[in-house]
Tab-separated table of C-alpha atoms in Angstrom:
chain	number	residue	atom	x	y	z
A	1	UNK	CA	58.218	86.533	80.884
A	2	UNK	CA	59.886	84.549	83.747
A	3	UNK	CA	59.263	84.502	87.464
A	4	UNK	CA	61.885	85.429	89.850
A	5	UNK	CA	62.631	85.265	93.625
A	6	UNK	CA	64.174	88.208	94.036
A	7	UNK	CA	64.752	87.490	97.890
A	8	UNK	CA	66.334	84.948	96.981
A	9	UNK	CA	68.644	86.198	94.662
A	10	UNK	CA	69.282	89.372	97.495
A	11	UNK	CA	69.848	87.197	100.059
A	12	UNK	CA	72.665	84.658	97.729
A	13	UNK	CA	74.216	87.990	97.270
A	14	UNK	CA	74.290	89.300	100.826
A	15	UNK	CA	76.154	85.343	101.359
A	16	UNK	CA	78.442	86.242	98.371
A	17	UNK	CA	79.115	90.085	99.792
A	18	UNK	CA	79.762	88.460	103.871
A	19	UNK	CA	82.068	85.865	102.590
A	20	UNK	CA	84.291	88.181	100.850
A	21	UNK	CA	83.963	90.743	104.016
A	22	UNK	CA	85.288	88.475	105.907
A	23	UNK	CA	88.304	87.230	103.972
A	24	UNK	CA	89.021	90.933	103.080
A	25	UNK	CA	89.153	92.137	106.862
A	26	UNK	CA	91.512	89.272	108.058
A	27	UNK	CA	93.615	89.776	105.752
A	28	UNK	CA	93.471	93.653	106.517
A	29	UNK	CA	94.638	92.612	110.510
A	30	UNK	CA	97.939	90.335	108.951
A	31	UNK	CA	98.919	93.488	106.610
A	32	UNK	CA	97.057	96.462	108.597
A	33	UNK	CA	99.393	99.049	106.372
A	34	UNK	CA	97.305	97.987	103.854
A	35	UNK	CA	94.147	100.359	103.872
A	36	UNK	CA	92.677	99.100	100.617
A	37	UNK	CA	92.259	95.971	102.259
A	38	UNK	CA	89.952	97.739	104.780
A	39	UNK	CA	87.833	99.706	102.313
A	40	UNK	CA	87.413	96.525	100.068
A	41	UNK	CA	86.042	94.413	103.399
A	42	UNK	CA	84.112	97.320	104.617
A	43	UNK	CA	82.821	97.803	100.499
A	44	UNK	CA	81.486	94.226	100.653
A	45	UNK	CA	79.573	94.526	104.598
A	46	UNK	CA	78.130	97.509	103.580
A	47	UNK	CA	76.678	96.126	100.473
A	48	UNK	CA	75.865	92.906	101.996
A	49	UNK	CA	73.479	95.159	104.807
A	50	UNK	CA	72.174	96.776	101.543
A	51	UNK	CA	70.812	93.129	100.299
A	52	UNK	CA	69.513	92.183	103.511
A	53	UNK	CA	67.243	95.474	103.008
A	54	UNK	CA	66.356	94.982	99.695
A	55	UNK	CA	65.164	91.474	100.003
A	56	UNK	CA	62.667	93.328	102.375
A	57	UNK	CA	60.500	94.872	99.435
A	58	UNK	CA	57.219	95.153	99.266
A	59	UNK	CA	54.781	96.830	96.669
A	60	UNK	CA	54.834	100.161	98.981
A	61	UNK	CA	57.887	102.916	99.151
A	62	UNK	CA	60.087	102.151	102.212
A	63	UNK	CA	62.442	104.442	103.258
A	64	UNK	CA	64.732	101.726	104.761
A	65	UNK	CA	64.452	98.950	101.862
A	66	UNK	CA	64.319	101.225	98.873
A	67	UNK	CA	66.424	104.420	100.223
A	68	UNK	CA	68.695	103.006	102.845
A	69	UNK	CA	69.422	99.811	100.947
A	70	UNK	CA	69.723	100.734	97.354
A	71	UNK	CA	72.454	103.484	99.279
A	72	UNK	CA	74.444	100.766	101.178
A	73	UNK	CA	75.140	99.077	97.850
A	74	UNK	CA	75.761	102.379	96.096
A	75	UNK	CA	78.089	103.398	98.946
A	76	UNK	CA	79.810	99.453	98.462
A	77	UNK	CA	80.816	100.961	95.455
A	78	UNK	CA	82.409	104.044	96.311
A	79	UNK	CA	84.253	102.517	99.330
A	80	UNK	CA	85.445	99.761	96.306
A	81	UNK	CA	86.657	102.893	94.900
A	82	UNK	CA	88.437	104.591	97.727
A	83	UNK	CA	90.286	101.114	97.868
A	84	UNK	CA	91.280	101.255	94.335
A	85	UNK	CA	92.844	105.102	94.660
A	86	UNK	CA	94.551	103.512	98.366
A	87	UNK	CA	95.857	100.554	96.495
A	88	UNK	CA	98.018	103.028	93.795
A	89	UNK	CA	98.665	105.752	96.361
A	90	UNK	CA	96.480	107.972	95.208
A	91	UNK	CA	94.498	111.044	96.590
A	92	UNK	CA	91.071	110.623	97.754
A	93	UNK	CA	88.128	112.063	97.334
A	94	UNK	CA	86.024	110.875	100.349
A	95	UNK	CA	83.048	113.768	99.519
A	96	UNK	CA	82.810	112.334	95.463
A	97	UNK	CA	82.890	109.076	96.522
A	98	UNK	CA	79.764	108.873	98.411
A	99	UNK	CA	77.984	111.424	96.444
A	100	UNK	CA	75.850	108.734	94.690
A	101	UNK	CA	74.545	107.954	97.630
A	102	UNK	CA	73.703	110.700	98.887
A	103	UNK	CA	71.948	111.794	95.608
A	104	UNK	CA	70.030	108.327	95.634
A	105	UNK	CA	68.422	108.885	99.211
A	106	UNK	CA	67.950	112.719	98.801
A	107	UNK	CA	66.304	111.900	95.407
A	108	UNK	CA	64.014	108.525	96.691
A	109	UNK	CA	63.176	109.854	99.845
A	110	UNK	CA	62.585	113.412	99.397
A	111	UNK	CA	60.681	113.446	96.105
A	112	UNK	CA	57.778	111.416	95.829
A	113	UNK	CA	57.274	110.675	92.722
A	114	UNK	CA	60.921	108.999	92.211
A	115	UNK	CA	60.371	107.272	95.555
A	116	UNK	CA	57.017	105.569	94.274
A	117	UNK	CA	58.462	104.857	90.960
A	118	UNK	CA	59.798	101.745	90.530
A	119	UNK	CA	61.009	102.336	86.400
A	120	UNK	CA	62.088	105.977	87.195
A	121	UNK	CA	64.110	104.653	90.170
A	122	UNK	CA	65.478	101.780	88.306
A	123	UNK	CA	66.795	104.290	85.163
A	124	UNK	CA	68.355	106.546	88.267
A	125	UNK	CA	69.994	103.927	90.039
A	126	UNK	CA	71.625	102.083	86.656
A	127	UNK	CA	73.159	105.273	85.465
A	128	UNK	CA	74.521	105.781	89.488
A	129	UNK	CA	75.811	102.055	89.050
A	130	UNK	CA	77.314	102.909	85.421
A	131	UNK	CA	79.439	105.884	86.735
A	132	UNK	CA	80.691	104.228	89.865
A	133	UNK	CA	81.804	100.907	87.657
A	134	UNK	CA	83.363	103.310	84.741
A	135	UNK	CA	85.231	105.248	87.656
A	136	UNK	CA	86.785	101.850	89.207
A	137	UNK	CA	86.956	100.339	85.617
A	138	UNK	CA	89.392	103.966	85.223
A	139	UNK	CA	91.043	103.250	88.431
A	140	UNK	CA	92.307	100.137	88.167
A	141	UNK	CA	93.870	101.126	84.379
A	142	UNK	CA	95.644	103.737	85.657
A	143	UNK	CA	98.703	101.932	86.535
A	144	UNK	CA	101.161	104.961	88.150
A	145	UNK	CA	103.762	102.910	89.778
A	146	UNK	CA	105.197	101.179	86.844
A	147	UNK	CA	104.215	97.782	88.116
A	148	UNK	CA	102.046	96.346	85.287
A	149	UNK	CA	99.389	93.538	86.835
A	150	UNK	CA	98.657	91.431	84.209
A	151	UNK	CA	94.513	91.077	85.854
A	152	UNK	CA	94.289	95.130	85.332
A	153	UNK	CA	92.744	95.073	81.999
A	154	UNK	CA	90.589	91.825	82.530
A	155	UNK	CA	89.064	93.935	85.655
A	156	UNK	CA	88.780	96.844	84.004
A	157	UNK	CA	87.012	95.465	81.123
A	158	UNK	CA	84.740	93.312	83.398
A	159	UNK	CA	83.438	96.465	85.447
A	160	UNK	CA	82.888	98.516	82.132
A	161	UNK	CA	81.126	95.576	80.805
A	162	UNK	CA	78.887	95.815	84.450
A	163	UNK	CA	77.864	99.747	84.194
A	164	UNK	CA	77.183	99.231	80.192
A	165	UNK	CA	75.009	96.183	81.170
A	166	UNK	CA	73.222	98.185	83.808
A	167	UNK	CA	72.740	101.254	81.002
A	168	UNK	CA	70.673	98.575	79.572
A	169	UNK	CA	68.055	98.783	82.086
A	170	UNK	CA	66.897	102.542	81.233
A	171	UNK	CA	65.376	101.193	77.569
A	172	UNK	CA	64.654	97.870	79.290
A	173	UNK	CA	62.665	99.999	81.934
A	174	UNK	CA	60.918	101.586	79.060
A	175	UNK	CA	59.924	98.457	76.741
A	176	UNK	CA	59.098	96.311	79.535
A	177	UNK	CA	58.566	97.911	82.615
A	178	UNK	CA	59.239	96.067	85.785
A	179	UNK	CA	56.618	95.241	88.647
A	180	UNK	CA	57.297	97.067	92.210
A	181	UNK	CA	58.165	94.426	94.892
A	182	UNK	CA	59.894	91.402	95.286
A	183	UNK	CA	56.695	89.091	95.368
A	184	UNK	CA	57.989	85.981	93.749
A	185	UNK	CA	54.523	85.699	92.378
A	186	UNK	CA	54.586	88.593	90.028
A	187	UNK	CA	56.047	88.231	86.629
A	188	UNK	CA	58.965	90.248	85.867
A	189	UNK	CA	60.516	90.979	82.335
A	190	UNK	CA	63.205	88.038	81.176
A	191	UNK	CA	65.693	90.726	80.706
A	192	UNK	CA	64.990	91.851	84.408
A	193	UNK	CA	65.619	88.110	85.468
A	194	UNK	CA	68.938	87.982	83.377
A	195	UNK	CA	70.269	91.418	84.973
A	196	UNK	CA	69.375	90.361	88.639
A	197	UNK	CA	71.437	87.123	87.618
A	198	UNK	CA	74.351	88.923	85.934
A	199	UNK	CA	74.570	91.235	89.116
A	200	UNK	CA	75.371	87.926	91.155
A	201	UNK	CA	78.002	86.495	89.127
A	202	UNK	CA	79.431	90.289	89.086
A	203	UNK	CA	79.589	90.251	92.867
A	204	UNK	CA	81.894	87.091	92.899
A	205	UNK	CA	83.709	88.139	90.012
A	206	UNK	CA	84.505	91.571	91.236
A	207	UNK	CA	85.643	89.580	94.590
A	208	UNK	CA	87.945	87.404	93.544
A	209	UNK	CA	89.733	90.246	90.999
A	210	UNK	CA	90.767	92.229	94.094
A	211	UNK	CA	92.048	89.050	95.709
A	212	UNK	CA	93.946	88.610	91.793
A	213	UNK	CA	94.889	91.987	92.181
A	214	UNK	CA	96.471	92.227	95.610
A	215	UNK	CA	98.505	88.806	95.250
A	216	UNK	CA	99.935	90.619	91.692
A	217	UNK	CA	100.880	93.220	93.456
A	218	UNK	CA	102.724	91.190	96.557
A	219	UNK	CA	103.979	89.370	93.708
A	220	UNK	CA	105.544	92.393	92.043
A	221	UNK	CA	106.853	94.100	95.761
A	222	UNK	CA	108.314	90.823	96.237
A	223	UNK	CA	110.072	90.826	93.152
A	224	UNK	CA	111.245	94.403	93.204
A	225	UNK	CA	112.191	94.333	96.465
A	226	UNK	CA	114.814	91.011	95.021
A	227	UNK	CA	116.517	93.199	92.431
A	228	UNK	CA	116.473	96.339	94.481
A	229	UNK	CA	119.468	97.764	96.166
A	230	UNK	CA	117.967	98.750	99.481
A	231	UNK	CA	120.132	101.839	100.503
A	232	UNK	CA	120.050	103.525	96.957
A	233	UNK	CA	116.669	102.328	95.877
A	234	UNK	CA	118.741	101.652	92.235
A	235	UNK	CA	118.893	98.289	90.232
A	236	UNK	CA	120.860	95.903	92.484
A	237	UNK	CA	123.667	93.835	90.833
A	238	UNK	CA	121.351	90.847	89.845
A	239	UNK	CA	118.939	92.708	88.236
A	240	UNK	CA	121.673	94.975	86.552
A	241	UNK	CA	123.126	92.350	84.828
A	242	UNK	CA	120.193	90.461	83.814
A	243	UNK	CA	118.818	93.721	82.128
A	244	UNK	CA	122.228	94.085	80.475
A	245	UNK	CA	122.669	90.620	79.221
A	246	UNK	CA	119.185	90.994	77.851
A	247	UNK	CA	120.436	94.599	76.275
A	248	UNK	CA	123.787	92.952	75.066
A	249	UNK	CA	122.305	90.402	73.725
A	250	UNK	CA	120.002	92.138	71.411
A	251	UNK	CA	121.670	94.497	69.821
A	252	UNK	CA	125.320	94.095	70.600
A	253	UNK	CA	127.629	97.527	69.535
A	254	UNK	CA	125.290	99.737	70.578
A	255	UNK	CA	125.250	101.670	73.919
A	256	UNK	CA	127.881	102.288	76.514
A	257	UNK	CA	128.627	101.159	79.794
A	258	UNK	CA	129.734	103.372	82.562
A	259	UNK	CA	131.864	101.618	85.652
A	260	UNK	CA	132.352	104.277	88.781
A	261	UNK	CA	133.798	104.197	92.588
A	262	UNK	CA	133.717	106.896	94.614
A	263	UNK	CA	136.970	108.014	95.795
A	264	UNK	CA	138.496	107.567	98.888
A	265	UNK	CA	135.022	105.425	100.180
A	266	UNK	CA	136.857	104.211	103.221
A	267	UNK	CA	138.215	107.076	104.680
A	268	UNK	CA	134.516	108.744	104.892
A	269	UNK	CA	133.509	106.109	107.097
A	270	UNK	CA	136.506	105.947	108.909
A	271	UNK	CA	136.531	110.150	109.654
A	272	UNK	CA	132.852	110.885	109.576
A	273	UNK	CA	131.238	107.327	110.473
A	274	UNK	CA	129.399	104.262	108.707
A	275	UNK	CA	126.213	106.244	108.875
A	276	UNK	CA	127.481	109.564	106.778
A	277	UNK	CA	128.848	106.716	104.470
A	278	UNK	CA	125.377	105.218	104.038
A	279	UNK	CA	124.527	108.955	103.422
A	280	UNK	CA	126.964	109.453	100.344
A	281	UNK	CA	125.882	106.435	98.846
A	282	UNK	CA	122.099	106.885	98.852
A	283	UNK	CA	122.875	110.471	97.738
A	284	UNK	CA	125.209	109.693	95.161
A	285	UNK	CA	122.743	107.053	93.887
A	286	UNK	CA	119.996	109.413	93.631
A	287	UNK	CA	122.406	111.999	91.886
A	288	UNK	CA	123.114	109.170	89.075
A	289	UNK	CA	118.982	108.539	89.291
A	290	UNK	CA	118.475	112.025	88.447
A	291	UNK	CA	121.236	113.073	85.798
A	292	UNK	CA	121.060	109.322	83.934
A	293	UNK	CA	119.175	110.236	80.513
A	294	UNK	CA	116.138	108.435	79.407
A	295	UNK	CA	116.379	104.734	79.107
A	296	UNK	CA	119.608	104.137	80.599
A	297	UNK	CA	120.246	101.350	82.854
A	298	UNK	CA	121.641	102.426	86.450
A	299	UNK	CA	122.696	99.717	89.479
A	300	UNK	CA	124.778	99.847	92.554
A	301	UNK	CA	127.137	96.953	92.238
A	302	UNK	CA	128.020	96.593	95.713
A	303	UNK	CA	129.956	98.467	98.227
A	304	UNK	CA	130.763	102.199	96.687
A	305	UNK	CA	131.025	100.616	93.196
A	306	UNK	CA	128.034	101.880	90.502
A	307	UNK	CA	127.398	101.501	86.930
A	308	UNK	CA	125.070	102.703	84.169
A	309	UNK	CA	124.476	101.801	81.204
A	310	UNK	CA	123.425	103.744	78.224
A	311	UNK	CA	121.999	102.619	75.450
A	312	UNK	CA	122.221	103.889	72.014
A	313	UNK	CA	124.826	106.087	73.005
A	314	UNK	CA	128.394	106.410	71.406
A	315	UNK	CA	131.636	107.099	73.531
A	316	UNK	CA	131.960	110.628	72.988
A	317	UNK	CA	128.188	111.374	74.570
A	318	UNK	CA	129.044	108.671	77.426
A	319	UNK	CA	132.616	110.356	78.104
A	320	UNK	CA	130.633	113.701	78.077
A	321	UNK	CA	127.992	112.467	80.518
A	322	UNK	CA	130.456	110.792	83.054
A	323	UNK	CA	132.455	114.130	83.284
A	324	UNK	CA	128.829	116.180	83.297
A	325	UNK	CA	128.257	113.587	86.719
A	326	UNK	CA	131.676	114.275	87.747
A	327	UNK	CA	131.593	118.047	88.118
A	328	UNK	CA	128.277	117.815	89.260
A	329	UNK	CA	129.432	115.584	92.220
A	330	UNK	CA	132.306	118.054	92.790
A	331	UNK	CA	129.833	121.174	92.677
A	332	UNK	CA	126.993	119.810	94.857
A	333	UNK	CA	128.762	117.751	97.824
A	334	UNK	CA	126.652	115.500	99.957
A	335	UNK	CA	125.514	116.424	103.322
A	336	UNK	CA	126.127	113.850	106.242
A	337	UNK	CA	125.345	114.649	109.938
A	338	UNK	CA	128.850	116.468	110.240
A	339	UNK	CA	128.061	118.801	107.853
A	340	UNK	CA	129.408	118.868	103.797
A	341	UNK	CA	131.831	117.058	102.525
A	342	UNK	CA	133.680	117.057	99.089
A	343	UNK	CA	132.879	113.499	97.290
A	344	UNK	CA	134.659	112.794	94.297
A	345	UNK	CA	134.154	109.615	91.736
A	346	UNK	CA	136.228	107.343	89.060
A	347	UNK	CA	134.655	106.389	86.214
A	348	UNK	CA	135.514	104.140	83.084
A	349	UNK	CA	133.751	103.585	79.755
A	350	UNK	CA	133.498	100.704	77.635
A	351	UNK	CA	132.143	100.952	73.978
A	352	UNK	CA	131.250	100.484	70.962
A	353	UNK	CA	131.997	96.755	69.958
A	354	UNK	CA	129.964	93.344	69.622
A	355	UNK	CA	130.497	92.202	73.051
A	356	UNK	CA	129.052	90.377	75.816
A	357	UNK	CA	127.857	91.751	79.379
A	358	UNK	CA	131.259	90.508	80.959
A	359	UNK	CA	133.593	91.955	78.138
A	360	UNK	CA	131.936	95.200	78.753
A	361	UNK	CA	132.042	95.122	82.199
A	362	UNK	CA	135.773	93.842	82.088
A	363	UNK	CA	136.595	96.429	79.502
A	364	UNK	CA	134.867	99.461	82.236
A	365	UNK	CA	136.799	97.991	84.545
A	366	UNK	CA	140.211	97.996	83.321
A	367	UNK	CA	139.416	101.536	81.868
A	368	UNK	CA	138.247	102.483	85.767
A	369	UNK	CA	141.418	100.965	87.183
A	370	UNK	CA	143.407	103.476	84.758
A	371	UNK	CA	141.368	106.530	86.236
A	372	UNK	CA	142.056	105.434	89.363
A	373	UNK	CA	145.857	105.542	88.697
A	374	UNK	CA	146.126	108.624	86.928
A	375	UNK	CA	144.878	110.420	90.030
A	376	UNK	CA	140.967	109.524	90.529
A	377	UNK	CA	138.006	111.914	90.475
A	378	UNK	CA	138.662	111.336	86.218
A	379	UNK	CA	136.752	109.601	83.669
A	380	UNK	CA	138.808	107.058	80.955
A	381	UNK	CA	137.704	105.262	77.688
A	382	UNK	CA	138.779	102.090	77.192
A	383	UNK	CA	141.635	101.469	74.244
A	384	UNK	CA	143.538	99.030	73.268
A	385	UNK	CA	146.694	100.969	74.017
A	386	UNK	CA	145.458	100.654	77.846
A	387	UNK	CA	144.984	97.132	77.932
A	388	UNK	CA	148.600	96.837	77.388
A	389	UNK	CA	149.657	99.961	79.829
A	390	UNK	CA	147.978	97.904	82.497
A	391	UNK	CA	148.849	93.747	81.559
C-alpha cells in the first residue's frame, strides 16, 4: 500500500496539459491551414479543465468532478483523434468521436449506482480510455499519403501500450479495490499509485509525439515540395535522376528509359497563349501519371521535355507503351481555354545494356532527336546503326 496525493498529481497534469495548449494554439495562428493543430491545442485545454475538476474529489458523487471532469479528459481524447484523421486528410466523424463522453456522463450521472461507484466507474472509464488510445494508436499507423514518419510506429506503440495499461485497472479494481476521493490520507493500492504516475508521463509523452509528428511531416512537405515539378505535380529533374542513378546503379541492363517532347511546344503558346501551354503540360503530365505501369519512374525534365523510366521492362514492351501514350495523346487532345487542340509527342527509347544514368539518357536522346527528324509525333529505339545516321 502507498499513499498518494492525487491533487497533486491532477493538478501536475493540468500544468503538463496548459503548457502543451499553449504551444499547440500558437503554432495553429503561424500555420492556421493547419486544423490538427487546433484540435490538438483545444485536446490538451479541454483535458487540462478536466484535471482541475478532478483534483476537486471528495468521498461523495459530484456531478461536476466525477461526470463533467472524467468527460473533459475523455473528450481530450477524441478531439486528439479528430486531429489525427485532420492531419492525413481524412473524414471525420465528429458524432463517434465524442461518443465516450457522452456515454460516461449519461452513465455516471444518470444511474446511481455507477455514479456512487468508485471500482465500477474506474472499470468503465479504463475500457473508454482503451478504445480511444487503440483508435489514435490506428490512426496514426495508417499512413495514406505515402509519406512514411519514422515517429509513427513509436506513437502508435506508446498509445496501445496506454489503453492496455489502463485494461489493467478492471482486475486491479477487482483485487484491490480503490478508496473514493482524493484524500491524501487514505491508502490507495500501489498499482493505483503506479497508474496515476504512468498517466503523467503519458501526458508529456503523447505531447511531444505530435510536436515529433508535425515537424516529420514539414520535414517531408519540404522535401517533396524540392523534387516536385510544380505545374505537373511529377518527379522534377533532380529527383528523377537521383532515383535513376539509384535504379542504374543496382541492377544495370534492366529496364528502359523513355525520353519525350511534345511537338511543336512553342507554337501553342505562341497561337493559344502561355497559359493553354501551362494547360498541355499539366495535362500531358497527368496523362503519363495515369498510363505509366506500376513502378515506373516518371519526371518532367524541364520545359516540354518528359521522361519515364521503366523498370524491368525490355524494348519491345517500352516501344509498345510509348506508341500506346502516343495514340492516346492523339485520341484524347487537351482542352485549353480556346477550346481542343491536337497535341502530339516524340519519344525515344534506350535499352537494354549495362549503362549508367547519363548513357541512357544520352542514348534516349539521340534516339528522340531521330523521331524528331523522321517527322515527330513517332517513337524510335536506339541502335547502333543510328548513332552513326546522326554523328
Amino acid at each position: 500500500m502507498a499513499a498518494i496525493h492525487l491533487p497533486t498529481i491532477m493538478l501536475g497534469s493540468f500544468a503538463a496539459l496548459l503548457v502543451f495548449s499553449v504551444f499547440f494554439i500558437l503554432d495553429w495562428l503561424r500555420a492556421r491551414h493547419r486544423l490538427e493543430l487546433l484540435m490538438w491545442s483545444l485536446s490538451f485545454f479541454t483535458g487540462a479543465i478536466g484535471f482541475v475538476l478532478l483534483a476537486q474529489r471528495t468521498n461523495d458523487y459530484s456531478f461536476f468532478t466525477i461526470s463533467l471532469g472524467n468527460s473533459l479528459a475523455l473528450a481530450g481524447l477524441a478531439f486528439v483523434w479528430v486531429g489525427l484523421r485532420l492531419f492525413d486528410a481524412r473524414r471525420l466523424h465528429i458524432v463517434a468521436a465524442f461518443a465516450g463522453p457522452v456515454l460516461w456522463t449519461v452513465l455516471t450521472a444518470g444511474v446511481p449506482a455507477i455514479g456512487s461507484s468508485v471500482n465500477i466507474r474506474l472499470c468503465i472509464y479504463s475500457v473508454l480510455v482503451a478504445v480511444y488510445s487503440t483508435l489514435i494508436a490506428r490512426e496514426v499507423l495508417r499512413d495514406v499519403v505515402g509519406e512514411t514518419l519514422p515517429s509513427r510506429l513509436v506513437v502508435a506503440i506508446w498509445f496501445f501500450l496506454h489503453g492496455f495499461i489502463y485494461l489493467l485497472r478492471i482486475p486491479f479494481s477487482f483485487l484491490w479495490p480503490v478508496v473514493a476521493g482524493g484524500d491524501a490520507r487514505v491508502l490507495q493500492p500501489f498499482w493505483y499509485s503506479v497508474i496515476t504516475f504512468e498517466l503523467f508521463v503519458h501526458i508529456i509523452v503523447g505531447g511531444f509525439s505530435f510536436f515529433v509528428l508535425m515537424k516529420e511531416r514539414m520535414e517531408w512537405e519540404h522535401r517533396k515540395a524540392a523534387e516536385t515539378d510544380a505545374l505537373t505535380g511529377l518527379a522534377n529533374r533532380r529527383a528523377f535522376f537521383s532515383r535513376l542513378d539509384r535504379l542504374t546503379s543496382e541492377d544495370r541492363g534492366r529496364g528502359a528509359l523513355l525520353y519525350m517532347d511534345i511537338d511543336h511546344f512553342k507554337r501553342i503558346n505562341d497561337q493559344h497563349g502561355h497559359s493553354a501551354g501551362d494547360m498541355v503540360l499539366s495535362a500531358f503530365g497527368a496523362l503519363l501519371a495515369r498510363e505509366a505501369p506500376e513502378g515506373a519512374v516518371v519526371a518532367r525534365l524541364g520545359g516540354e521535355e518528359f521522361a519515364a523510366f521503366l523498370p524491368d521492362m525490355g524494348e519491345g514492351d517500352a516501344m509498345a507503351f510509348g506508341n500506346h501514350l502516343r495514340k492516346v495523346l492523339s485520341r484524347e487532345g487537351f482542352n485549353v481555354d480556346a477550346g481542343k487542340i491536337s497535341v502530339s509527342v516524340s519519344i525515344g527509347v534506350a535499352s537494354g545494356c549495362p549503362l549508367s544514368s547519363d548513357e541512357l539518357l544520352k542514348r534516349a536522346d539521340i534516339a528522340l532527336y531521330r523521331s524528331k527528324l523522321e517527322g515527330r509525333d513517332r517513337v524510335t529505339l536506339w541502335m547502333p546503326e543510328v548513332v552513326v545516321a546522326t554523328a
